[in-house]
C-alpha cells in the first residue's frame, strides 16, 4: 500500500484539517525554512482532530544540521514534550561538520525518542556520501529516511532514490519528498519503486484582512506576504491519492 506523508505547517492548521487519503502527518513549523519544531499547543489540537499518525519535526532552527550543545538540549526537551503531548513518531537528523551522519548525537536522540518510530529527515540530502549515510541509518535503527535523492527535487534525484531503495532492501523505508506534485508523482513512484511518499499538497489562500499595511513585513523581505497563506488543498490530496492507488 502506498502511504502518503502530508507535511503540515503549524501556522495554518487552525483552518484546515487533514483530508482523506493522507496516511500520516508530518507536523512542523516554518516550511519556508524547510521545517522546524512546531508548538506543543498545535500538536495537542491536531491529535484531537485526526485519526492518522502524527509525526513531529524536531529541528530547533533553519539552516544547517550541525548543532551546538545548547541546541541539542533544546531538541531533547522538545522530544520529551512531543511524546508527552501524544506524538506518534518523530522526525529529526544531525550531521557532522564533514557532512556525515552524526552517529553519536543521533544515538542520543534516538534513545530519547524510543519507543516511538523515527524518520531521518532531509538532512540526508546534505550528506557527502548518501550510500554510506544510508548504511549508517540502518545501523542506528531509523525506520525511514526522507530524501529528494540529494538533488533539488525528488524528480531530479530520481536515479539516486531508486538506487537507495534497492540498497535498503526493505530494511528501511526510503521515502521520496521534495517538489512532489500531481504532475510528477506517477513518474516518481514508478521510477523508484517507492512505497511511501511525502508532499505538502499546498495552495495559496488570500487573507481575510480588509485593512492591509503592505509597507510592513513581519519576516525577512523575501518571505511570503502576511496577506497570503499556504493551506492544505483537499483536491490535491485526493488527486495524489488516486495516482498512488493507480500505481499499485
Coordinates of N, CA and C in Angstrom, one line a residue:
X1 N 0.8 -1.2 0.0 CA 0.0 0.0 0.0 C 0.9 1.2 0.0
X2 N 0.5 2.2 -0.9 CA 1.3 3.5 -0.9 C 0.8 4.3 0.3
X3 N 1.7 4.8 1.1 CA 1.4 5.7 2.2 C 1.8 7.1 1.9
X4 N 0.9 8.1 2.2 CA 1.2 9.5 1.9 C 1.5 10.2 3.2
X5 N 2.7 10.8 3.3 CA 3.0 11.6 4.5 C 2.8 13.0 4.1
X6 N 1.8 13.7 4.8 CA 1.4 15.0 4.5 C 2.1 16.0 5.4
X7 N 2.9 16.9 4.9 CA 3.6 17.9 5.7 C 2.7 19.1 6.0
X8 N 2.5 19.4 7.3 CA 1.6 20.5 7.6 C 2.3 21.5 8.4
X9 N 2.2 22.8 8.0 CA 2.8 23.9 8.7 C 1.9 24.3 9.8
X10 N 2.4 24.4 11.1 CA 1.6 24.6 12.2 C 0.8 25.9 12.2
X11 N 1.3 26.9 11.4 CA 0.7 28.2 11.4 C -0.7 28.2 10.7
X12 N -0.9 27.1 9.9 CA -2.1 27.1 9.1 C -3.1 26.0 9.4
X13 N -2.8 25.3 10.5 CA -3.7 24.1 10.8 C -5.0 24.5 11.3
X14 N -5.2 25.6 11.9 CA -6.5 26.0 12.5 C -7.6 26.0 11.5
X15 N -7.3 26.3 10.2 CA -8.3 26.5 9.3 C -8.5 25.3 8.4
X16 N -7.7 24.2 8.5 CA -7.8 23.1 7.6 C -7.5 21.8 8.3
X17 N -8.3 20.8 8.2 CA -8.0 19.5 8.8 C -7.3 18.6 7.7
X18 N -6.8 17.5 8.1 CA -6.2 16.6 7.2 C -7.2 15.9 6.4
X19 N -7.1 16.0 5.0 CA -8.2 15.5 4.2 C -8.0 14.0 4.0
X20 N -9.0 13.3 3.6 CA -8.9 11.8 3.3 C -7.8 11.5 2.3
X21 N -7.1 10.4 2.6 CA -6.1 10.0 1.7 C -4.7 10.0 2.3
X22 N -4.5 11.0 3.2 CA -3.2 11.1 3.8 C -3.0 10.0 4.8
X23 N -1.8 9.3 4.8 CA -1.6 8.2 5.7 C -0.9 8.6 7.0
X24 N -0.3 9.8 7.0 CA 0.4 10.2 8.1 C 0.7 11.7 8.0
X25 N 0.7 12.4 9.1 CA 1.0 13.8 9.1 C 2.5 14.1 9.7
X26 N 3.2 14.8 8.9 CA 4.5 15.3 9.5 C 4.2 16.8 9.9
X27 N 4.2 17.0 11.2 CA 3.8 18.3 11.8 C 5.1 19.1 12.0
X28 N 5.1 20.3 11.4 CA 6.2 21.2 11.6 C 5.8 22.7 11.5
X29 N 6.7 23.5 11.8 CA 6.5 25.0 11.6 C 7.5 25.4 10.5
X30 N 7.4 26.6 10.1 CA 8.4 27.2 9.2 C 8.8 26.4 8.0
X31 N 7.8 26.1 7.1 CA 8.1 25.4 5.9 C 9.0 26.2 5.0
X32 N 9.0 27.5 5.1 CA 10.0 28.3 4.3 C 11.4 28.0 4.7
X33 N 11.6 27.5 5.9 CA 13.0 27.2 6.3 C 13.2 25.7 6.2
X34 N 12.3 24.9 5.5 CA 12.5 23.5 5.4 C 11.9 22.7 6.6
X35 N 11.2 23.4 7.5 CA 10.5 22.8 8.6 C 11.3 22.9 9.9
X36 N 10.6 23.4 11.0 CA 11.2 23.4 12.3 C 10.2 22.9 13.3
X37 N 10.6 22.7 14.5 CA 9.7 22.2 15.6 C 8.5 23.0 15.8
X38 N 7.3 22.4 15.7 CA 6.0 23.1 15.9 C 5.8 23.3 17.4
X39 N 4.8 24.1 17.7 CA 4.4 24.3 19.1 C 3.7 23.1 19.6
X40 N 3.7 22.8 20.9 CA 3.0 21.7 21.5 C 1.5 21.9 21.6
X41 N 1.1 23.2 21.5 CA -0.3 23.5 21.5 C -0.9 23.0 20.2
X42 N -0.3 23.2 19.1 CA -0.9 22.8 17.9 C -0.9 21.2 17.8
X43 N 0.2 20.6 18.3 CA 0.2 19.1 18.4 C -1.0 18.6 19.2
X44 N -1.3 19.2 20.3 CA -2.4 18.8 21.1 C -3.7 18.9 20.4
X45 N -3.9 20.0 19.7 CA -5.1 20.2 18.9 C -5.2 19.3 17.8
X46 N -4.2 19.1 17.0 CA -4.2 18.2 15.9 C -4.5 16.8 16.3
X47 N -3.9 16.3 17.4 CA -4.2 15.0 17.9 C -5.7 14.8 18.2
X48 N -6.4 15.8 18.6 CA -7.8 15.7 18.9 C -8.6 15.7 17.7
X49 N -8.1 16.1 16.5 CA -8.8 16.3 15.3 C -8.6 15.2 14.2
X50 N -7.5 14.4 14.3 CA -7.2 13.5 13.3 C -7.1 12.1 13.9
X51 N -7.3 11.1 13.0 CA -7.2 9.7 13.4 C -5.9 9.0 12.9
X52 N -5.2 9.7 12.1 CA -3.9 9.1 11.5 C -2.7 9.5 12.3
X53 N -1.6 8.8 12.2 CA -0.4 9.1 13.0 C 0.1 10.5 12.7
X54 N 0.6 11.1 13.8 CA 1.2 12.5 13.7 C 2.7 12.4 14.1
X55 N 3.5 12.6 13.1 CA 5.0 12.6 13.4 C 5.4 14.1 13.5
X56 N 6.2 14.4 14.6 CA 6.6 15.7 14.9 C 8.0 16.0 14.5
X57 N 8.2 17.1 13.8 CA 9.6 17.5 13.4 C 10.3 18.0 14.7
X58 N 11.6 17.5 14.8 CA 12.4 18.0 15.9 C 13.6 18.7 15.2
X59 N 13.5 20.0 15.1 CA 14.6 20.8 14.4 C 14.5 22.2 15.0
X60 N 15.5 22.6 15.8 CA 15.4 23.9 16.6 C 15.5 25.1 15.8
X61 N 16.0 25.0 14.5 CA 16.2 26.2 13.7 C 16.3 25.8 12.2
X62 N 16.2 26.8 11.3 CA 16.6 26.5 10.0 C 18.1 26.5 9.8
X63 N 18.5 26.4 8.5 CA 19.9 26.4 8.3 C 20.5 25.0 8.3
X64 N 21.8 24.9 8.6 CA 22.5 23.6 8.5 C 22.0 22.6 9.7
X65 N 22.6 21.4 9.7 CA 22.3 20.4 10.6 C 23.4 20.1 11.6
X66 N 24.3 21.0 11.8 CA 25.4 20.9 12.8 C 24.9 21.7 14.0
X67 N 24.7 21.0 15.1 CA 24.1 21.6 16.3 C 25.0 21.8 17.4
X68 N 24.8 22.9 18.2 CA 25.6 23.2 19.4 C 25.0 22.4 20.5
X69 N 25.8 22.3 21.6 CA 25.3 21.6 22.8 C 24.0 22.2 23.3
X70 N 23.9 23.5 23.3 CA 22.6 24.1 23.8 C 21.5 23.7 22.9
X71 N 21.7 23.7 21.6 CA 20.6 23.3 20.6 C 20.2 21.8 20.8
X72 N 21.2 21.0 21.2 CA 20.9 19.6 21.5 C 20.0 19.5 22.7
X73 N 20.3 20.3 23.7 CA 19.4 20.4 24.9 C 18.0 20.7 24.5
X74 N 17.8 21.7 23.6 CA 16.5 22.1 23.2 C 15.8 20.9 22.4
X75 N 16.6 20.2 21.6 CA 16.0 19.1 20.8 C 15.5 18.0 21.8
X76 N 16.3 17.7 22.8 CA 15.9 16.6 23.8 C 14.7 17.1 24.6
X77 N 14.6 18.4 24.9 CA 13.4 18.9 25.6 C 12.2 18.8 24.7
X78 N 12.4 19.1 23.5 CA 11.2 19.1 22.5 C 10.8 17.6 22.3
X79 N 11.7 16.7 22.2 CA 11.3 15.3 22.1 C 10.5 14.8 23.3
X80 N 10.9 15.2 24.5 CA 10.2 14.9 25.7 C 8.8 15.4 25.7
X81 N 8.6 16.7 25.3 CA 7.3 17.3 25.2 C 6.4 16.7 24.1
X82 N 7.0 16.4 23.0 CA 6.3 15.9 21.9 C 5.7 14.5 22.3
X83 N 6.5 13.7 23.0 CA 6.0 12.4 23.5 C 4.9 12.6 24.5
X84 N 5.1 13.6 25.4 CA 4.1 13.9 26.4 C 2.7 14.3 25.8
X85 N 2.8 15.0 24.7 CA 1.5 15.5 24.1 C 1.0 14.6 23.0
X86 N 1.5 13.4 22.9 CA 0.9 12.4 22.0 C 1.4 12.2 20.7
X87 N 2.7 12.6 20.4 CA 3.3 12.4 19.1 C 3.3 10.9 18.8
X88 N 3.0 10.5 17.6 CA 3.1 9.0 17.2 C 4.4 8.6 16.7
X89 N 5.2 9.6 16.3 CA 6.6 9.4 15.8 C 7.3 10.7 15.8
X90 N 8.6 10.7 15.5 CA 9.4 11.9 15.4 C 10.3 11.9 14.2
X91 N 10.6 13.1 13.8 CA 11.4 13.3 12.6 C 12.6 14.2 12.9
X92 N 13.8 13.7 12.7 CA 15.0 14.5 13.1 C 16.2 14.1 12.2
X93 N 17.3 14.8 12.4 CA 18.5 14.5 11.7 C 19.6 15.4 12.2
X94 N 20.9 14.9 12.1 CA 22.0 15.7 12.5 C 23.2 15.3 11.7
X95 N 24.1 16.2 11.4 CA 25.3 15.9 10.6 C 26.5 16.4 11.3
X96 N 27.7 15.8 11.0 CA 29.0 16.3 11.4 C 29.4 17.5 10.5
X97 N 30.5 18.2 10.9 CA 30.9 19.3 10.1 C 31.5 18.8 8.7
X98 N 31.8 17.5 8.6 CA 32.3 16.9 7.4 C 31.2 16.4 6.5
X99 N 29.9 16.5 6.9 CA 28.8 16.1 6.0 C 28.5 14.6 6.1
X100 N 28.8 14.0 7.3 CA 28.4 12.7 7.6 C 27.3 12.7 8.6
X101 N 26.5 11.6 8.7 CA 25.5 11.5 9.8 C 26.3 11.5 11.1
X102 N 25.8 12.3 12.0 CA 26.4 12.4 13.3 C 25.9 11.2 14.2
X103 N 26.6 10.2 14.1 CA 26.2 8.9 14.7 C 26.0 9.1 16.2
X104 N 27.0 9.7 16.9 CA 26.9 9.8 18.4 C 25.7 10.6 18.8
X105 N 25.4 11.8 18.1 CA 24.3 12.6 18.5 C 23.0 11.8 18.2
X106 N 22.9 11.2 17.0 CA 21.7 10.5 16.6 C 21.4 9.4 17.6
X107 N 22.4 8.7 18.1 CA 22.2 7.6 19.1 C 21.5 8.2 20.3
X108 N 22.0 9.4 20.7 CA 21.4 10.0 21.9 C 20.0 10.4 21.7
X109 N 19.7 11.0 20.5 CA 18.4 11.5 20.2 C 17.4 10.3 20.1
X110 N 17.9 9.2 19.4 CA 17.0 8.1 19.2 C 16.7 7.4 20.6
X111 N 17.6 7.4 21.5 CA 17.4 6.9 22.8 C 16.3 7.7 23.5
X112 N 16.3 9.0 23.3 CA 15.2 9.9 23.9 C 13.9 9.6 23.2
X113 N 13.9 9.3 21.9 CA 12.7 9.1 21.2 C 11.9 7.8 21.5
X114 N 12.7 6.8 21.8 CA 12.0 5.5 21.9 C 11.0 5.4 23.0
X115 N 9.9 4.6 22.8 CA 9.8 3.6 21.8 C 9.2 4.0 20.5
X116 N 9.0 5.3 20.2 CA 8.4 5.8 19.0 C 9.3 5.6 17.8
X117 N 8.6 5.4 16.6 CA 9.4 5.3 15.4 C 10.0 6.7 15.0
X118 N 11.1 6.7 14.3 CA 11.8 7.9 14.0 C 12.2 7.9 12.5
X119 N 11.9 9.0 11.9 CA 12.3 9.3 10.5 C 13.6 10.2 10.5
X120 N 14.5 9.9 9.7 CA 15.7 10.8 9.4 C 15.2 11.8 8.3
X121 N 15.2 13.1 8.6 CA 14.7 14.0 7.6 C 15.7 14.4 6.5
X122 N 15.4 15.4 5.8 CA 16.2 15.8 4.6 C 17.6 16.3 4.9
X123 N 18.0 16.3 6.1 CA 19.4 16.4 6.4 C 20.2 15.4 5.5
X124 N 19.5 14.3 5.2 CA 20.2 13.3 4.4 C 20.6 13.8 3.1
X125 N 19.9 14.8 2.5 CA 20.2 15.3 1.2 C 21.4 16.2 1.2
X126 N 22.0 16.5 2.4 CA 23.1 17.3 2.5 C 24.4 16.5 2.9
X127 N 24.3 15.2 2.9 CA 25.4 14.4 3.2 C 26.5 14.3 2.1
X128 N 27.7 14.0 2.5 CA 28.8 13.8 1.5 C 28.6 12.5 0.7
X129 N 28.2 11.5 1.3 CA 28.1 10.1 0.7 C 26.8 9.5 1.1
X130 N 25.8 9.6 0.2 CA 24.5 9.0 0.5 C 24.4 7.5 0.7
X131 N 25.3 6.8 0.0 CA 25.3 5.3 0.1 C 25.8 5.0 1.5
X132 N 26.9 5.6 2.0 CA 27.4 5.4 3.3 C 26.4 5.8 4.4
X133 N 25.8 7.0 4.1 CA 24.8 7.5 5.1 C 23.6 6.6 5.3
X134 N 23.2 6.0 4.2 CA 22.0 5.0 4.4 C 22.4 3.8 5.2
X135 N 23.6 3.3 5.0 CA 24.1 2.2 5.9 C 24.2 2.6 7.3
X136 N 24.6 3.9 7.6 CA 24.7 4.4 8.9 C 23.3 4.4 9.6
X137 N 22.3 4.9 8.8 CA 20.9 5.0 9.3 C 20.4 3.6 9.6
X138 N 20.7 2.6 8.8 CA 20.3 1.3 9.0 C 20.9 0.7 10.3
X139 N 22.1 1.0 10.5 CA 22.8 0.5 11.8 C 22.2 1.2 13.0
X140 N 21.9 2.5 12.9 CA 21.3 3.2 14.0 C 19.9 2.8 14.4
X141 N 19.2 2.3 13.4 CA 17.8 1.8 13.6 C 16.7 2.8 13.3
X142 N 17.0 3.8 12.4 CA 15.9 4.6 11.9 C 14.9 3.8 11.1
X143 N 13.6 4.1 11.2 CA 12.6 3.4 10.5 C 12.4 3.8 9.0
X144 N 12.7 5.1 8.8 CA 12.6 5.6 7.4 C 13.5 6.8 7.2
X145 N 13.7 7.2 6.0 CA 14.5 8.4 5.6 C 13.8 9.1 4.5
X146 N 13.7 10.4 4.7 CA 13.0 11.3 3.7 C 14.1 11.9 2.9
X147 N 14.0 11.8 1.5 CA 15.0 12.3 0.7 C 14.5 12.7 -0.7
X148 N 15.2 13.7 -1.3 CA 14.9 14.2 -2.6 C 16.0 13.5 -3.5
X149 N 16.7 12.5 -3.0 CA 17.8 12.0 -3.8 C 19.0 12.8 -3.9
X150 N 19.2 13.7 -2.9 CA 20.3 14.6 -2.8 C 20.3 15.6 -4.0
X151 N 19.2 15.9 -4.4 CA 19.1 16.9 -5.5 C 18.0 17.9 -5.2
X152 N 17.7 18.8 -6.2 CA 16.8 19.9 -5.9 C 15.4 19.5 -5.7
X153 N 15.0 18.4 -6.2 CA 13.7 17.8 -6.1 C 13.7 16.3 -6.2
X154 N 12.7 15.6 -5.8 CA 12.6 14.2 -5.9 C 12.7 13.7 -7.4
X155 N 12.1 14.5 -8.3 CA 12.1 14.2 -9.7 C 13.6 14.2 -10.2
X156 N 14.3 15.3 -9.9 CA 15.7 15.4 -10.3 C 16.5 14.4 -9.7
X157 N 16.2 14.0 -8.4 CA 17.0 13.0 -7.7 C 16.5 11.6 -7.9
X158 N 15.7 11.3 -8.9 CA 15.0 10.0 -9.0 C 16.0 8.9 -9.2
X159 N 17.1 9.0 -10.0 CA 18.1 7.9 -10.0 C 18.7 7.5 -8.7
X160 N 19.0 8.5 -7.9 CA 19.6 8.2 -6.6 C 18.5 7.6 -5.6
X161 N 17.3 8.1 -5.7 CA 16.2 7.5 -4.9 C 16.1 6.0 -5.2
X162 N 16.1 5.7 -6.5 CA 15.9 4.3 -6.9 C 17.1 3.5 -6.4
X163 N 18.3 4.0 -6.5 CA 19.5 3.3 -6.0 C 19.4 3.0 -4.5
X164 N 18.9 4.0 -3.8 CA 18.8 3.9 -2.3 C 17.8 2.9 -1.9
X165 N 16.7 2.9 -2.6 CA 15.6 1.9 -2.3 C 16.1 0.5 -2.6
X166 N 16.9 0.3 -3.7 CA 17.5 -1.0 -4.0 C 18.5 -1.4 -2.9
X167 N 19.3 -0.4 -2.4 CA 20.3 -0.7 -1.4 C 19.6 -1.0 -0.1
X168 N 18.5 -0.4 0.2 CA 17.8 -0.6 1.5 C 17.2 -2.0 1.7
X169 N 16.8 -2.6 0.6 CA 16.2 -4.0 0.5 C 15.1 -4.1 1.6
X170 N 14.3 -3.1 1.8 CA 13.2 -3.2 2.7 C 13.5 -3.1 4.2
X171 N 14.8 -2.9 4.5 CA 15.2 -2.8 5.9 C 15.0 -1.4 6.5
X172 N 14.8 -0.4 5.6 CA 14.5 1.0 6.0 C 13.6 1.5 4.9
X173 N 12.6 2.3 5.2 CA 11.8 2.9 4.2 C 12.5 4.2 3.6
X174 N 12.7 4.2 2.3 CA 13.2 5.3 1.6 C 12.1 6.1 1.0
X175 N 11.8 7.3 1.6 CA 10.5 8.0 1.2 C 10.9 9.2 0.4
X176 N 10.5 9.3 -0.9 CA 10.8 10.4 -1.7 C 10.0 11.6 -1.2
X177 N 10.7 12.8 -1.3 CA 10.0 14.0 -0.9 C 10.8 15.2 -1.4
X178 N 10.0 16.3 -1.7 CA 10.7 17.5 -2.3 C 10.1 17.7 -3.7
X179 N 9.2 18.7 -3.8 CA 8.6 19.1 -5.1 C 7.7 18.1 -5.7
X180 N 7.1 17.2 -4.9 CA 6.2 16.2 -5.5 C 4.8 16.8 -5.7
X181 N 4.3 16.6 -6.9 CA 3.0 17.2 -7.3 C 2.2 16.2 -8.0
X182 N 1.0 16.5 -8.4 CA 0.1 15.7 -9.2 C 0.8 15.4 -10.6
X183 N 1.6 16.3 -11.0 CA 2.2 16.1 -12.4 C 3.4 15.2 -12.4
X184 N 4.0 14.9 -11.3 CA 5.2 14.1 -11.4 C 5.1 12.8 -10.5
X185 N 4.1 12.7 -9.6 CA 4.1 11.6 -8.7 C 4.1 10.3 -9.3
X186 N 3.4 10.0 -10.4 CA 3.4 8.7 -11.0 C 4.8 8.3 -11.5
X187 N 5.4 9.3 -12.1 CA 6.8 9.0 -12.7 C 7.7 8.7 -11.5
X188 N 7.6 9.4 -10.4 CA 8.5 9.2 -9.3 C 8.3 7.8 -8.6
X189 N 7.0 7.4 -8.4 CA 6.7 6.1 -7.8 C 7.1 5.0 -8.8
X190 N 6.8 5.1 -10.0 CA 7.1 4.0 -11.0 C 8.6 3.9 -11.2
X191 N 9.3 5.1 -11.2 CA 10.7 5.1 -11.5 C 11.6 4.7 -10.3
X192 N 11.0 4.8 -9.1 CA 11.8 4.5 -7.9 C 11.5 3.2 -7.2
X193 N 10.2 2.8 -7.4 CA 9.8 1.6 -6.6 C 9.4 2.0 -5.2
X194 N 9.2 3.2 -4.9 CA 8.9 3.7 -3.5 C 7.5 3.2 -3.1
X195 N 7.3 2.9 -1.8 CA 6.0 2.5 -1.3 C 5.4 3.6 -0.5
X196 N 6.2 4.7 -0.2 CA 5.6 5.9 0.5 C 6.2 7.1 -0.1
X197 N 5.5 8.2 0.0 CA 6.0 9.5 -0.5 C 5.5 10.6 0.4
X198 N 6.2 11.7 0.3 CA 6.0 12.9 1.2 C 5.7 14.1 0.3
X199 N 4.7 14.9 0.7 CA 4.4 16.1 0.0 C 3.6 17.1 0.9
X200 N 3.5 18.3 0.5 CA 2.8 19.3 1.2 C 1.4 19.6 0.6
X201 N 1.2 19.3 -0.7 CA -0.1 19.5 -1.3 C -0.8 20.8 -1.0
X202 N 0.0 21.9 -1.1 CA -0.5 23.2 -0.7 C -1.0 24.0 -1.8
X203 N -1.9 25.0 -1.5 CA -2.4 26.0 -2.4 C -2.4 27.3 -1.6
X204 N -2.3 28.4 -2.4 CA -2.3 29.7 -1.8 C -3.7 30.2 -1.4
X205 N -3.9 30.8 -0.3 CA -5.2 31.4 0.1 C -5.0 32.8 0.5
X206 N -5.9 33.7 0.0 CA -5.8 35.1 0.3 C -6.3 35.3 1.7
X207 N -5.7 36.3 2.4 CA -6.1 36.7 3.7 C -7.5 37.3 3.8
X208 N -8.1 37.1 5.0 CA -9.5 37.7 5.2 C -9.4 39.2 5.7
X209 N -8.2 39.7 5.8 CA -8.0 41.0 6.3 C -8.5 42.1 5.3
X210 N -9.3 43.0 5.8 CA -9.8 44.1 4.9 C -8.8 45.3 4.9
X211 N -8.3 45.6 6.1 CA -7.2 46.6 6.2 C -5.9 46.0 6.0
X212 N -5.0 46.5 5.1 CA -3.7 45.9 4.9 C -2.7 47.0 4.8
X213 N -1.7 46.8 5.7 CA -0.5 47.7 5.6 C 0.6 46.9 4.9
X214 N 0.7 47.2 3.6 CA 1.6 46.4 2.7 C 3.0 46.9 2.8
X215 N 3.2 48.0 3.5 CA 4.6 48.5 3.6 C 5.4 47.9 4.7
X216 N 4.8 47.0 5.5 CA 5.5 46.4 6.6 C 5.4 44.8 6.4
X217 N 6.6 44.2 6.7 CA 6.6 42.7 6.6 C 7.1 42.2 8.0
X218 N 6.5 41.2 8.5 CA 6.8 40.6 9.8 C 8.1 39.8 9.8
X219 N 8.5 39.3 8.6 CA 9.7 38.5 8.5 C 10.6 39.1 7.5
X220 N 11.5 38.3 7.0 CA 12.5 38.8 6.0 C 11.8 39.3 4.8
X221 N 12.5 40.2 4.0 CA 11.9 40.8 2.9 C 11.6 39.8 1.8
X222 N 12.2 38.6 1.8 CA 12.0 37.6 0.8 C 10.9 36.6 1.2
X223 N 10.4 36.8 2.4 CA 9.4 35.8 2.9 C 8.0 36.1 2.3
X224 N 7.1 35.2 2.5 CA 5.8 35.3 1.9 C 5.0 36.5 2.5
X225 N 4.0 37.0 1.8 CA 3.2 38.1 2.3 C 2.4 37.7 3.5
X226 N 2.2 38.6 4.5 CA 1.3 38.3 5.6 C -0.2 38.1 5.1
X227 N -0.5 38.5 3.9 CA -1.9 38.5 3.4 C -2.1 37.4 2.4
X228 N -1.2 36.4 2.4 CA -1.4 35.2 1.6 C -0.8 34.0 2.4
X229 N -1.6 33.0 2.6 CA -1.1 31.8 3.3 C -1.2 30.6 2.5
X230 N -0.4 29.6 2.9 CA -0.4 28.3 2.2 C -1.2 27.3 3.1
X231 N -2.2 26.6 2.5 CA -3.0 25.7 3.2 C -3.1 24.4 2.4
X232 N -3.4 23.3 3.1 CA -3.5 22.0 2.5 C -4.7 22.0 1.6
X233 N -4.5 21.6 0.3 CA -5.5 21.6 -0.7 C -6.1 20.2 -0.8
X234 N -7.4 20.1 -0.4 CA -8.1 18.8 -0.3 C -8.1 18.1 -1.7
X235 N -8.4 18.9 -2.7 CA -8.4 18.4 -4.1 C -7.1 17.8 -4.5
X236 N -6.0 18.4 -4.1 CA -4.7 17.9 -4.5 C -4.4 16.6 -3.8
X237 N -4.8 16.5 -2.5 CA -4.5 15.3 -1.8 C -5.3 14.1 -2.4
X238 N -6.6 14.4 -2.7 CA -7.4 13.4 -3.4 C -6.8 12.9 -4.7
X239 N -6.3 13.9 -5.5 CA -5.7 13.5 -6.8 C -4.4 12.7 -6.6
X240 N -3.6 13.1 -5.6 CA -2.4 12.4 -5.3 C -2.6 11.0 -4.8
X241 N -3.7 10.9 -4.0 CA -4.1 9.6 -3.5 C -4.5 8.6 -4.7
X242 N -5.3 9.2 -5.6 CA -5.8 8.4 -6.7 C -4.6 8.0 -7.6
X243 N -3.7 8.8 -7.8 CA -2.5 8.5 -8.6 C -1.7 7.4 -7.9
X244 N -1.5 7.5 -6.6 CA -0.8 6.5 -5.9 C -1.5 5.1 -6.0
X245 N -2.8 5.1 -5.8 CA -3.5 3.9 -5.9 C -3.4 3.2 -7.3
X246 N -3.3 4.0 -8.3 CA -3.3 3.5 -9.7 C -1.9 2.9 -10.0
X247 N -0.9 3.2 -9.2 CA 0.4 2.7 -9.4 C 0.6 1.3 -8.7
X248 N -0.3 1.0 -7.8 CA -0.2 -0.3 -7.0 C -0.2 -1.5 -8.0

